[in-house]
C-alpha cells in the first residue's frame, strides 16, 4: 500500500497501529524543526499516547529536539512513572530545566520515582536560576583525582564507554582535595602518554573557571573572549560542580531575548505555546490585559474632564491619537535601549539620572522635528495657526516626556526587583496618553478664542 505523503497522516497511521519500532525510526528521520510542528497538531491524548508508545530513551531524544516549554507541557501530561523514565534519559541540566517549569507537586511526584542519586542532583540543580552558570551547566563530564595514572584513567574509560557516550570528552578535569579543580587534561595528551605517568604531570594547571553564580551576561563575555567549547564551573570553595558549554550559553541568550520580547507584548511569564492548557494561557494574558484596561480608563478620564473643549474644537479629536501614538513610539524606543543596556551591563539601575539627561537631549531634538511636522499639517488642514501651535507644542513636550519615562522606568523597576520588560510598557503608555491628552486639551482651552472662529 502506498504510504501517505503528508507527515501528519503518516504520524497518525503509526500511532494507530501501534508499531513502536517503526514510529521511533520515522521520528528519528524527521527533518530538523519538523517535530515541534507535528506535536503541536496532535490532540492532548495523542501526544500522551505517542510518548508512552516510545522507548524512554527514544522519547527523551524527541523531548530534547523540541522547545523546553513544549517539552514541559508533554511531560506534565504523563503519569509520574512514565515521565520519570523519560527524564532519567536526559542530561542533568535538561532534567532540572523541565522540572523547574512544572508545578511543585507534579515535579515532586516525578522526582519520587527517579533514582535517588538523580533526584538529589536534579533538586540541587533546580535551585539555581535558569540564567546563571549553575542553571546552565551539565554534570556529564569526566573528572579524575590528580593522583590517578594514565592507565587508571584509560581503564575507567574502557569500563564505562557506554555511560560516557554522550559526555564531552575532548578534555578531562583533574581534581585535588575535597573535589577542588586542579587542572585540565587534553585527551590527546592522555592517549599519547605512558601508562604509568601521573595525570597531574600532564594537566594544564589553574584553568579558566566560572563561578556557579555567574550571570548569563558574564558567561557570554567569557566565551566572546575565549574560543573554548566549554568552561568548568566551580562553587565558592573552588570545587568542580559542572561544565557550562558555549552552545548552551548561546541558546539561553536567544531564549532570553525571545522571552523579553514576549513580556513587552504582555505575555506574562515570557512564554506561551498554544499546546499549553487553555485556562493557563487565558489567565496569563488576562493578568496583563486587566491591568491595562484600568490604566486606559485612567487615561481616558483626562478626555472626559475636557469634554466641552473637545466638543467646541472637534478637530482636536484627530490629533489626540496621533500625539498619543507617536509619543508611545518614541518612548518604546527608549525602553528598548534601556532594556538592552541593562542586559549588556552597560548601565546600572542606579544611573537613572544619567540616562534621563541623555534621553531628554534626544527628546528635545525629535520633539521639535515631530512637533513642527504636525503643526504644519494642522495649520494647512484647518488654516488655523493656533491649532498648529497646540498640536505641535503638545507633540514636542510629550515626546520629551515619553523618552524620559521610557529611558528611566526600566532602571527604576529593576532597582526595586520588578520585571522591567513586563511593566515598562503599561506604565509608559498610561503616562504618555494622560500627558498627551492633557497638553492638547489644556492648551486648547487656553487658546479657545483663537481656535473657535465665529
CSV table of C-alpha atoms in Angstrom, one decimal:
chain,number,residue,atom,x,y,z
A,1,UNK,CA,0.0,0.0,0.0
A,2,UNK,CA,1.3,3.5,-0.9
A,3,UNK,CA,2.4,5.4,2.2
A,4,UNK,CA,0.7,8.8,2.8
A,5,UNK,CA,2.9,11.7,1.7
A,6,UNK,CA,1.8,14.1,4.4
A,7,UNK,CA,3.9,13.6,7.5
A,8,UNK,CA,0.8,14.3,9.6
A,9,UNK,CA,-1.1,11.4,8.0
A,10,UNK,CA,1.9,9.2,8.5
A,11,UNK,CA,2.2,10.0,12.2
A,12,UNK,CA,-1.4,9.3,12.7
A,13,UNK,CA,-1.1,6.0,11.0
A,14,UNK,CA,1.9,4.9,13.1
A,15,UNK,CA,0.1,5.9,16.3
A,16,UNK,CA,-2.9,3.9,15.4
A,17,UNK,CA,-1.1,0.6,14.6
A,18,UNK,CA,0.7,0.8,17.1
A,19,UNK,CA,4.3,0.0,16.0
A,20,UNK,CA,6.8,1.4,18.4
A,21,UNK,CA,9.9,0.4,16.3
A,22,UNK,CA,8.5,1.9,13.1
A,23,UNK,CA,7.3,5.0,15.0
A,24,UNK,CA,10.8,5.6,16.5
A,25,UNK,CA,12.6,5.1,13.2
A,26,UNK,CA,10.2,7.5,11.5
A,27,UNK,CA,10.6,10.2,14.1
A,28,UNK,CA,14.4,9.9,14.0
A,29,UNK,CA,14.3,10.5,10.3
A,30,UNK,CA,12.2,13.7,10.5
A,31,UNK,CA,13.9,16.9,9.2
A,32,UNK,CA,15.1,19.4,11.8
A,33,UNK,CA,12.3,21.5,13.1
A,34,UNK,CA,9.5,19.2,11.9
A,35,UNK,CA,8.9,17.5,15.3
A,36,UNK,CA,7.6,20.6,17.2
A,37,UNK,CA,5.2,21.3,14.4
A,38,UNK,CA,3.8,17.8,14.3
A,39,UNK,CA,3.5,17.5,18.1
A,40,UNK,CA,1.6,20.8,18.2
A,41,UNK,CA,-1.0,19.4,15.8
A,42,UNK,CA,-1.7,16.3,17.9
A,43,UNK,CA,-4.5,16.2,20.4
A,44,UNK,CA,-3.6,16.1,24.0
A,45,UNK,CA,-4.4,12.4,24.4
A,46,UNK,CA,-2.5,11.6,21.2
A,47,UNK,CA,0.6,13.4,22.5
A,48,UNK,CA,0.5,11.3,25.6
A,49,UNK,CA,0.0,8.1,23.6
A,50,UNK,CA,3.0,8.9,21.4
A,51,UNK,CA,5.4,9.2,24.4
A,52,UNK,CA,4.0,6.2,26.1
A,53,UNK,CA,4.5,4.0,23.0
A,54,UNK,CA,8.1,5.0,22.6
A,55,UNK,CA,11.0,3.6,24.5
A,56,UNK,CA,12.1,6.1,27.2
A,57,UNK,CA,15.4,6.7,25.5
A,58,UNK,CA,13.7,7.4,22.2
A,59,UNK,CA,11.1,9.6,23.9
A,60,UNK,CA,13.9,11.5,25.6
A,61,UNK,CA,15.5,12.1,22.2
A,62,UNK,CA,12.3,13.6,20.9
A,63,UNK,CA,11.8,15.7,24.0
A,64,UNK,CA,15.3,17.1,23.6
A,65,UNK,CA,14.5,18.2,20.0
A,66,UNK,CA,11.6,20.4,20.9
A,67,UNK,CA,11.4,23.8,22.8
A,68,UNK,CA,11.5,23.4,26.6
A,69,UNK,CA,8.1,25.0,27.0
A,70,UNK,CA,6.6,22.4,24.7
A,71,UNK,CA,8.6,19.6,26.3
A,72,UNK,CA,7.4,20.6,29.8
A,73,UNK,CA,3.8,20.5,28.5
A,74,UNK,CA,4.3,17.0,27.2
A,75,UNK,CA,5.9,15.8,30.4
A,76,UNK,CA,3.2,17.1,32.7
A,77,UNK,CA,0.6,15.2,30.7
A,78,UNK,CA,2.2,11.8,31.6
A,79,UNK,CA,1.9,9.7,34.6
A,80,UNK,CA,4.8,10.4,37.0
A,81,UNK,CA,6.3,7.0,36.4
A,82,UNK,CA,6.4,7.4,32.6
A,83,UNK,CA,7.7,11.0,33.0
A,84,UNK,CA,10.4,9.9,35.4
A,85,UNK,CA,11.6,7.2,32.9
A,86,UNK,CA,12.0,9.7,30.2
A,87,UNK,CA,13.6,12.4,32.3
A,88,UNK,CA,16.2,9.9,33.5
A,89,UNK,CA,17.5,9.6,29.9
A,90,UNK,CA,18.1,13.4,29.6
A,91,UNK,CA,21.2,15.3,30.6
A,92,UNK,CA,21.1,16.7,34.1
A,93,UNK,CA,20.6,20.3,33.2
A,94,UNK,CA,17.7,19.4,30.9
A,95,UNK,CA,16.1,17.4,33.8
A,96,UNK,CA,16.4,20.5,36.0
A,97,UNK,CA,15.0,22.9,33.4
A,98,UNK,CA,11.9,20.8,32.7
A,99,UNK,CA,11.2,20.0,36.3
A,100,UNK,CA,11.6,23.7,37.1
A,101,UNK,CA,8.8,24.5,34.6
A,102,UNK,CA,6.3,22.2,36.4
A,103,UNK,CA,4.2,22.9,39.4
A,104,UNK,CA,5.9,21.8,42.6
A,105,UNK,CA,3.5,18.8,43.3
A,106,UNK,CA,3.9,17.5,39.8
A,107,UNK,CA,7.7,17.9,39.9
A,108,UNK,CA,8.0,16.1,43.3
A,109,UNK,CA,5.8,13.3,42.1
A,110,UNK,CA,8.2,12.7,39.2
A,111,UNK,CA,11.3,13.0,41.4
A,112,UNK,CA,10.0,10.5,43.8
A,113,UNK,CA,10.0,7.9,41.0
A,114,UNK,CA,13.5,8.7,39.8
A,115,UNK,CA,16.7,7.1,41.1
A,116,UNK,CA,17.8,8.5,44.4
A,117,UNK,CA,21.1,10.0,43.2
A,118,UNK,CA,19.5,11.5,40.1
A,119,UNK,CA,16.6,13.0,42.0
A,120,UNK,CA,19.0,14.5,44.5
A,121,UNK,CA,21.1,16.0,41.7
A,122,UNK,CA,18.0,17.4,39.9
A,123,UNK,CA,16.8,19.0,43.1
A,124,UNK,CA,20.2,20.6,43.6
A,125,UNK,CA,20.4,22.0,40.1
A,126,UNK,CA,16.8,23.2,40.1
A,127,UNK,CA,17.8,25.6,43.0
A,128,UNK,CA,19.8,27.7,40.5
A,129,UNK,CA,18.2,30.3,38.3
A,130,UNK,CA,18.0,29.4,34.7
A,131,UNK,CA,20.2,32.2,33.6
A,132,UNK,CA,23.2,31.6,35.8
A,133,UNK,CA,26.1,29.1,35.3
A,134,UNK,CA,24.7,26.7,37.8
A,135,UNK,CA,21.4,26.5,35.9
A,136,UNK,CA,23.1,26.1,32.5
A,137,UNK,CA,25.9,23.7,33.4
A,138,UNK,CA,25.9,20.0,32.7
A,139,UNK,CA,27.1,17.3,35.1
A,140,UNK,CA,28.1,14.9,32.3
A,141,UNK,CA,31.8,15.5,32.2
A,142,UNK,CA,35.0,13.5,33.0
A,143,UNK,CA,36.9,14.2,36.2
A,144,UNK,CA,39.6,12.2,37.9
A,145,UNK,CA,41.7,12.7,41.1
A,146,UNK,CA,45.2,14.1,40.5
A,147,UNK,CA,46.9,11.0,41.9
A,148,UNK,CA,45.5,8.8,39.1
A,149,UNK,CA,47.8,7.4,36.4
A,150,UNK,CA,47.2,7.4,32.7
A,151,UNK,CA,46.5,3.6,32.9
A,152,UNK,CA,43.8,4.1,35.6
A,153,UNK,CA,42.0,6.7,33.5
A,154,UNK,CA,42.1,4.6,30.4
A,155,UNK,CA,40.8,1.6,32.3
A,156,UNK,CA,37.9,3.7,33.6
A,157,UNK,CA,37.1,5.0,30.1
A,158,UNK,CA,37.0,1.5,28.7
A,159,UNK,CA,34.9,0.1,31.5
A,160,UNK,CA,32.3,2.9,31.2
A,161,UNK,CA,32.3,3.5,27.5
A,162,UNK,CA,28.6,3.1,27.2
A,163,UNK,CA,27.9,5.5,30.1
A,164,UNK,CA,30.3,8.1,28.7
A,165,UNK,CA,28.9,8.0,25.1
A,166,UNK,CA,27.1,11.4,25.5
A,167,UNK,CA,29.8,13.1,27.6
A,168,UNK,CA,32.1,15.9,26.3
A,169,UNK,CA,35.5,14.0,26.3
A,170,UNK,CA,37.8,16.4,24.5
A,171,UNK,CA,39.0,17.4,27.9
A,172,UNK,CA,39.2,15.7,31.2
A,173,UNK,CA,39.2,17.6,34.5
A,174,UNK,CA,41.7,16.9,37.3
A,175,UNK,CA,40.6,17.4,40.9
A,176,UNK,CA,42.5,17.6,44.2
A,177,UNK,CA,41.5,17.5,47.8
A,178,UNK,CA,37.7,17.9,48.5
A,179,UNK,CA,37.0,18.0,44.8
A,180,UNK,CA,38.8,21.3,44.1
A,181,UNK,CA,39.6,21.8,40.5
A,182,UNK,CA,43.4,21.4,39.9
A,183,UNK,CA,43.7,21.4,36.1
A,184,UNK,CA,42.5,20.3,32.7
A,185,UNK,CA,43.9,17.3,30.8
A,186,UNK,CA,43.7,17.2,27.0
A,187,UNK,CA,42.5,13.8,25.6
A,188,UNK,CA,45.3,13.7,23.1
A,189,UNK,CA,47.9,14.1,25.9
A,190,UNK,CA,46.3,11.3,27.7
A,191,UNK,CA,46.3,9.0,24.7
A,192,UNK,CA,49.9,9.6,23.9
A,193,UNK,CA,51.4,9.4,27.4
A,194,UNK,CA,53.0,6.3,29.1
A,195,UNK,CA,50.6,4.3,31.2
A,196,UNK,CA,52.5,4.8,34.4
A,197,UNK,CA,52.5,8.6,34.1
A,198,UNK,CA,50.6,10.6,36.6
A,199,UNK,CA,47.8,12.8,35.1
A,200,UNK,CA,49.0,15.6,37.5
A,201,UNK,CA,52.1,15.8,35.4
A,202,UNK,CA,50.1,16.1,32.2
A,203,UNK,CA,47.4,18.5,33.2
A,204,UNK,CA,47.2,22.2,32.4
A,205,UNK,CA,47.2,23.8,35.8
A,206,UNK,CA,44.9,26.7,37.0
A,207,UNK,CA,42.5,26.6,34.1
A,208,UNK,CA,39.9,29.3,33.4
A,209,UNK,CA,36.8,28.8,35.6
A,210,UNK,CA,33.5,30.5,36.2
A,211,UNK,CA,31.5,30.6,39.5
A,212,UNK,CA,28.2,28.7,39.6
A,213,UNK,CA,26.6,32.1,40.3
A,214,UNK,CA,28.0,33.8,37.1
A,215,UNK,CA,25.2,35.5,35.2
A,216,UNK,CA,24.4,34.9,31.6
A,217,UNK,CA,26.0,38.2,30.5
A,218,UNK,CA,29.2,37.2,32.3
A,219,UNK,CA,29.2,33.8,30.6
A,220,UNK,CA,28.7,35.5,27.2
A,221,UNK,CA,31.7,37.7,27.9
A,222,UNK,CA,33.8,34.7,28.8
A,223,UNK,CA,33.0,32.9,25.6
A,224,UNK,CA,33.4,36.0,23.4
A,225,UNK,CA,36.9,36.5,24.9
A,226,UNK,CA,37.9,32.8,24.6
A,227,UNK,CA,37.4,30.1,22.0
A,228,UNK,CA,36.6,27.3,24.4
A,229,UNK,CA,33.7,24.9,23.7
A,230,UNK,CA,33.1,24.8,27.5
A,231,UNK,CA,34.3,26.2,30.8
A,232,UNK,CA,34.4,24.4,34.2
A,233,UNK,CA,32.1,25.7,36.8
A,234,UNK,CA,33.2,25.8,40.5
A,235,UNK,CA,31.4,26.7,43.7
A,236,UNK,CA,32.5,29.2,46.4
A,237,UNK,CA,35.1,26.7,47.7
A,238,UNK,CA,36.7,26.0,44.3
A,239,UNK,CA,35.1,22.6,43.9
A,240,UNK,CA,34.3,21.4,40.4
A,241,UNK,CA,30.5,21.2,40.1
A,242,UNK,CA,29.8,21.3,36.4
A,243,UNK,CA,30.6,22.3,32.8
A,244,UNK,CA,29.0,25.2,31.0
A,245,UNK,CA,29.1,24.9,27.2
A,246,UNK,CA,29.2,27.6,24.6
A,247,UNK,CA,26.2,26.2,22.7
A,248,UNK,CA,24.0,26.3,25.9
A,249,UNK,CA,25.0,29.9,26.6
A,250,UNK,CA,24.1,30.9,23.1
A,251,UNK,CA,20.8,29.1,23.3
A,252,UNK,CA,20.0,30.7,26.6
A,253,UNK,CA,20.8,34.2,25.3
A,254,UNK,CA,18.5,33.7,22.3
A,255,UNK,CA,15.8,32.3,24.6
A,256,UNK,CA,16.1,35.3,27.0
A,257,UNK,CA,15.7,37.7,24.0
A,258,UNK,CA,12.5,35.9,22.9
A,259,UNK,CA,11.1,35.9,26.4
A,260,UNK,CA,11.8,39.6,26.9
A,261,UNK,CA,10.1,40.4,23.6
A,262,UNK,CA,7.0,38.4,24.6
A,263,UNK,CA,6.9,40.1,28.0
A,264,UNK,CA,6.8,43.5,26.3
A,265,UNK,CA,3.8,42.2,24.4
A,266,UNK,CA,2.0,41.3,27.6
A,267,UNK,CA,2.7,37.5,27.7
A,268,UNK,CA,3.2,37.0,31.5
A,269,UNK,CA,6.0,34.6,32.2
A,270,UNK,CA,7.6,35.4,28.8
A,271,UNK,CA,6.5,32.2,27.2
A,272,UNK,CA,3.4,30.7,25.7
A,273,UNK,CA,2.6,28.0,23.2
A,274,UNK,CA,-0.9,27.0,22.0
A,275,UNK,CA,-0.3,23.5,23.2
A,276,UNK,CA,-0.4,24.8,26.8
A,277,UNK,CA,-3.7,24.3,28.8
A,278,UNK,CA,-6.3,26.8,27.7
A,279,UNK,CA,-7.1,28.2,31.1
A,280,UNK,CA,-3.4,28.8,31.9
A,281,UNK,CA,-3.0,30.7,28.7
A,282,UNK,CA,-6.1,32.8,29.3
A,283,UNK,CA,-5.1,33.5,32.9
A,284,UNK,CA,-1.6,34.7,31.9
A,285,UNK,CA,-3.0,37.1,29.2
A,286,UNK,CA,-5.8,38.4,31.4
A,287,UNK,CA,-3.4,39.3,34.2
A,288,UNK,CA,-1.8,41.8,32.0
A,289,UNK,CA,-4.8,42.9,30.0
A,290,UNK,CA,-6.9,43.6,33.1
A,291,UNK,CA,-4.3,46.0,34.4
A,292,UNK,CA,-4.1,47.7,31.0
A,293,UNK,CA,-7.8,48.3,30.8
A,294,UNK,CA,-7.8,50.0,34.2
A,295,UNK,CA,-4.8,52.2,33.1
A,296,UNK,CA,-6.6,53.1,29.9
A,297,UNK,CA,-9.7,54.1,31.8
A,298,UNK,CA,-7.5,56.4,33.9
A,299,UNK,CA,-6.0,58.0,30.7
A,300,UNK,CA,-9.5,58.4,29.2
A,301,UNK,CA,-10.6,60.2,32.2
A,302,UNK,CA,-8.5,63.2,31.1
A,303,UNK,CA,-10.6,63.4,27.9
A,304,UNK,CA,-13.8,63.2,30.0
A,305,UNK,CA,-12.6,66.2,32.0
A,306,UNK,CA,-12.3,68.3,28.9
A,307,UNK,CA,-15.5,67.3,27.0
A,308,UNK,CA,-16.6,70.8,26.4
A,309,UNK,CA,-13.2,71.8,24.9
A,310,UNK,CA,-13.3,68.8,22.7
A,311,UNK,CA,-16.9,69.5,21.6
A,312,UNK,CA,-16.0,73.1,20.8
A,313,UNK,CA,-13.0,72.2,18.7
A,314,UNK,CA,-13.8,68.8,17.2
A,315,UNK,CA,-10.6,68.9,15.0
A,316,UNK,CA,-8.7,68.2,18.2
A,317,UNK,CA,-10.0,64.6,18.2
A,318,UNK,CA,-8.0,64.0,15.0
A,319,UNK,CA,-4.7,64.8,16.7
A,320,UNK,CA,-5.2,63.1,20.1
A,321,UNK,CA,-4.5,59.6,18.8
A,322,UNK,CA,-1.6,60.8,16.6
A,323,UNK,CA,0.2,62.5,19.5
A,324,UNK,CA,-0.5,59.5,21.8
A,325,UNK,CA,0.8,57.0,19.3
A,326,UNK,CA,3.9,58.9,18.2
A,327,UNK,CA,4.8,59.7,21.8
A,328,UNK,CA,4.4,56.0,22.6
A,329,UNK,CA,6.6,55.0,19.7
A,330,UNK,CA,9.3,57.4,20.9
A,331,UNK,CA,9.0,56.1,24.5
A,332,UNK,CA,9.2,52.5,23.4
A,333,UNK,CA,12.5,53.2,21.6
A,334,UNK,CA,13.9,54.5,24.8
A,335,UNK,CA,12.5,51.4,26.7
A,336,UNK,CA,14.2,49.1,24.2
A,337,UNK,CA,17.6,50.8,24.6
A,338,UNK,CA,17.4,50.7,28.4
A,339,UNK,CA,16.5,47.0,28.4
A,340,UNK,CA,19.3,46.3,26.0
A,341,UNK,CA,21.8,48.3,28.1
A,342,UNK,CA,20.7,46.5,31.3
A,343,UNK,CA,21.1,43.2,29.6
A,344,UNK,CA,24.6,44.0,28.4
A,345,UNK,CA,25.6,45.6,31.8
A,346,UNK,CA,26.3,48.9,30.1
A,347,UNK,CA,24.1,50.8,32.5
A,348,UNK,CA,23.2,50.1,36.1
A,349,UNK,CA,19.8,50.7,37.8
A,350,UNK,CA,21.3,53.4,39.9
A,351,UNK,CA,22.2,55.5,36.9
A,352,UNK,CA,18.7,56.8,36.1
A,353,UNK,CA,19.7,60.4,36.2
A,354,UNK,CA,22.4,60.0,33.7
A,355,UNK,CA,20.0,58.1,31.4
A,356,UNK,CA,17.4,60.8,31.9
A,357,UNK,CA,19.8,63.6,30.8
A,358,UNK,CA,20.7,61.6,27.7
A,359,UNK,CA,17.1,60.9,26.7
A,360,UNK,CA,16.0,64.5,27.3
A,361,UNK,CA,18.6,65.6,24.8
A,362,UNK,CA,17.3,63.2,22.2
A,363,UNK,CA,13.7,64.0,23.1
A,364,UNK,CA,14.2,67.7,22.6
A,365,UNK,CA,15.6,67.3,19.1
A,366,UNK,CA,13.0,64.7,18.0
A,367,UNK,CA,10.2,66.6,19.7
A,368,UNK,CA,10.9,69.8,17.8
A,369,UNK,CA,11.1,68.0,14.5
A,370,UNK,CA,7.9,65.9,15.1
A,371,UNK,CA,6.1,68.9,16.6
A,372,UNK,CA,7.0,71.0,13.6
A,373,UNK,CA,5.7,68.5,11.2
A,374,UNK,CA,2.3,68.0,12.9
A,375,UNK,CA,2.0,71.8,13.4
A,376,UNK,CA,2.4,72.4,9.7
A,377,UNK,CA,-0.1,69.6,8.9
A,378,UNK,CA,-2.7,71.1,11.3
A,379,UNK,CA,-2.2,74.6,10.0
A,380,UNK,CA,-2.5,73.6,6.4
A,381,UNK,CA,-5.5,71.3,7.1
A,382,UNK,CA,-7.6,73.8,9.0
A,383,UNK,CA,-5.9,77.1,8.1
A,384,UNK,CA,-5.6,77.9,11.8
A,385,UNK,CA,-2.2,78.7,13.2
A,386,UNK,CA,-3.4,78.3,16.8
A,387,UNK,CA,-4.5,74.7,16.1
A,388,UNK,CA,-1.0,74.1,14.7
A,389,UNK,CA,0.6,75.6,17.7
A,390,UNK,CA,-1.5,73.4,20.1
A,391,UNK,CA,-0.8,70.2,18.2
A,392,UNK,CA,2.9,70.9,17.6
A,393,UNK,CA,3.7,72.1,21.2
A,394,UNK,CA,1.8,69.1,22.7
A,395,UNK,CA,3.7,66.7,20.4
A,396,UNK,CA,7.1,68.3,21.2
A,397,UNK,CA,6.6,68.3,25.0
A,398,UNK,CA,5.0,64.8,25.1
A,399,UNK,CA,7.9,63.4,23.1
A,400,UNK,CA,10.4,64.6,25.7
A,401,UNK,CA,8.2,63.2,28.5
A,402,UNK,CA,7.8,59.8,26.7
A,403,UNK,CA,11.6,59.3,26.1
A,404,UNK,CA,12.3,60.4,29.7
A,405,UNK,CA,9.9,57.9,31.1
A,406,UNK,CA,10.8,55.2,28.6
A,407,UNK,CA,14.5,55.5,29.4
A,408,UNK,CA,14.3,55.6,33.2
A,409,UNK,CA,11.4,53.4,34.2
A,410,UNK,CA,13.1,50.1,33.3
A,411,UNK,CA,16.1,51.1,35.5
A,412,UNK,CA,13.8,52.1,38.4
A,413,UNK,CA,11.8,48.9,38.1
A,414,UNK,CA,15.0,46.7,38.0
A,415,UNK,CA,16.3,48.6,41.1
A,416,UNK,CA,13.1,47.6,43.0
A,417,UNK,CA,13.3,44.0,41.9
A,418,UNK,CA,10.5,44.2,39.4
A,419,UNK,CA,10.5,42.9,35.8
A,420,UNK,CA,11.2,45.9,33.5
A,421,UNK,CA,10.3,44.1,30.3
A,422,UNK,CA,6.8,43.4,31.5
A,423,UNK,CA,5.9,46.5,33.5
A,424,UNK,CA,7.6,49.3,31.5
A,425,UNK,CA,5.0,49.2,28.6
A,426,UNK,CA,1.8,49.7,30.6
A,427,UNK,CA,3.4,52.5,32.7
A,428,UNK,CA,4.8,54.3,29.6
A,429,UNK,CA,1.5,54.0,27.7
A,430,UNK,CA,-0.6,55.3,30.6
A,431,UNK,CA,1.6,58.3,31.4
A,432,UNK,CA,2.2,59.4,27.8
A,433,UNK,CA,-1.5,59.1,27.0
A,434,UNK,CA,-2.6,61.1,30.0
A,435,UNK,CA,0.1,63.7,29.4
A,436,UNK,CA,-0.6,64.0,25.7
A,437,UNK,CA,-4.3,64.3,26.2
A,438,UNK,CA,-3.9,66.9,28.9
A,439,UNK,CA,-1.4,69.0,26.9
A,440,UNK,CA,-3.6,69.2,23.9
A,441,UNK,CA,-6.8,69.9,25.7
A,442,UNK,CA,-5.4,72.3,28.3
A,443,UNK,CA,-3.6,74.4,25.7
A,444,UNK,CA,-6.7,74.3,23.5
A,445,UNK,CA,-8.8,75.6,26.5
A,446,UNK,CA,-6.3,78.4,27.0
A,447,UNK,CA,-6.4,79.4,23.3
A,448,UNK,CA,-10.1,78.7,22.8
A,449,UNK,CA,-10.8,82.2,21.5
A,450,UNK,CA,-8.3,81.7,18.6
A,451,UNK,CA,-9.4,78.2,17.9
A,452,UNK,CA,-13.1,78.9,17.6
A,453,UNK,CA,-13.7,81.2,14.7
A,454,UNK,CA,-17.1,82.8,14.6
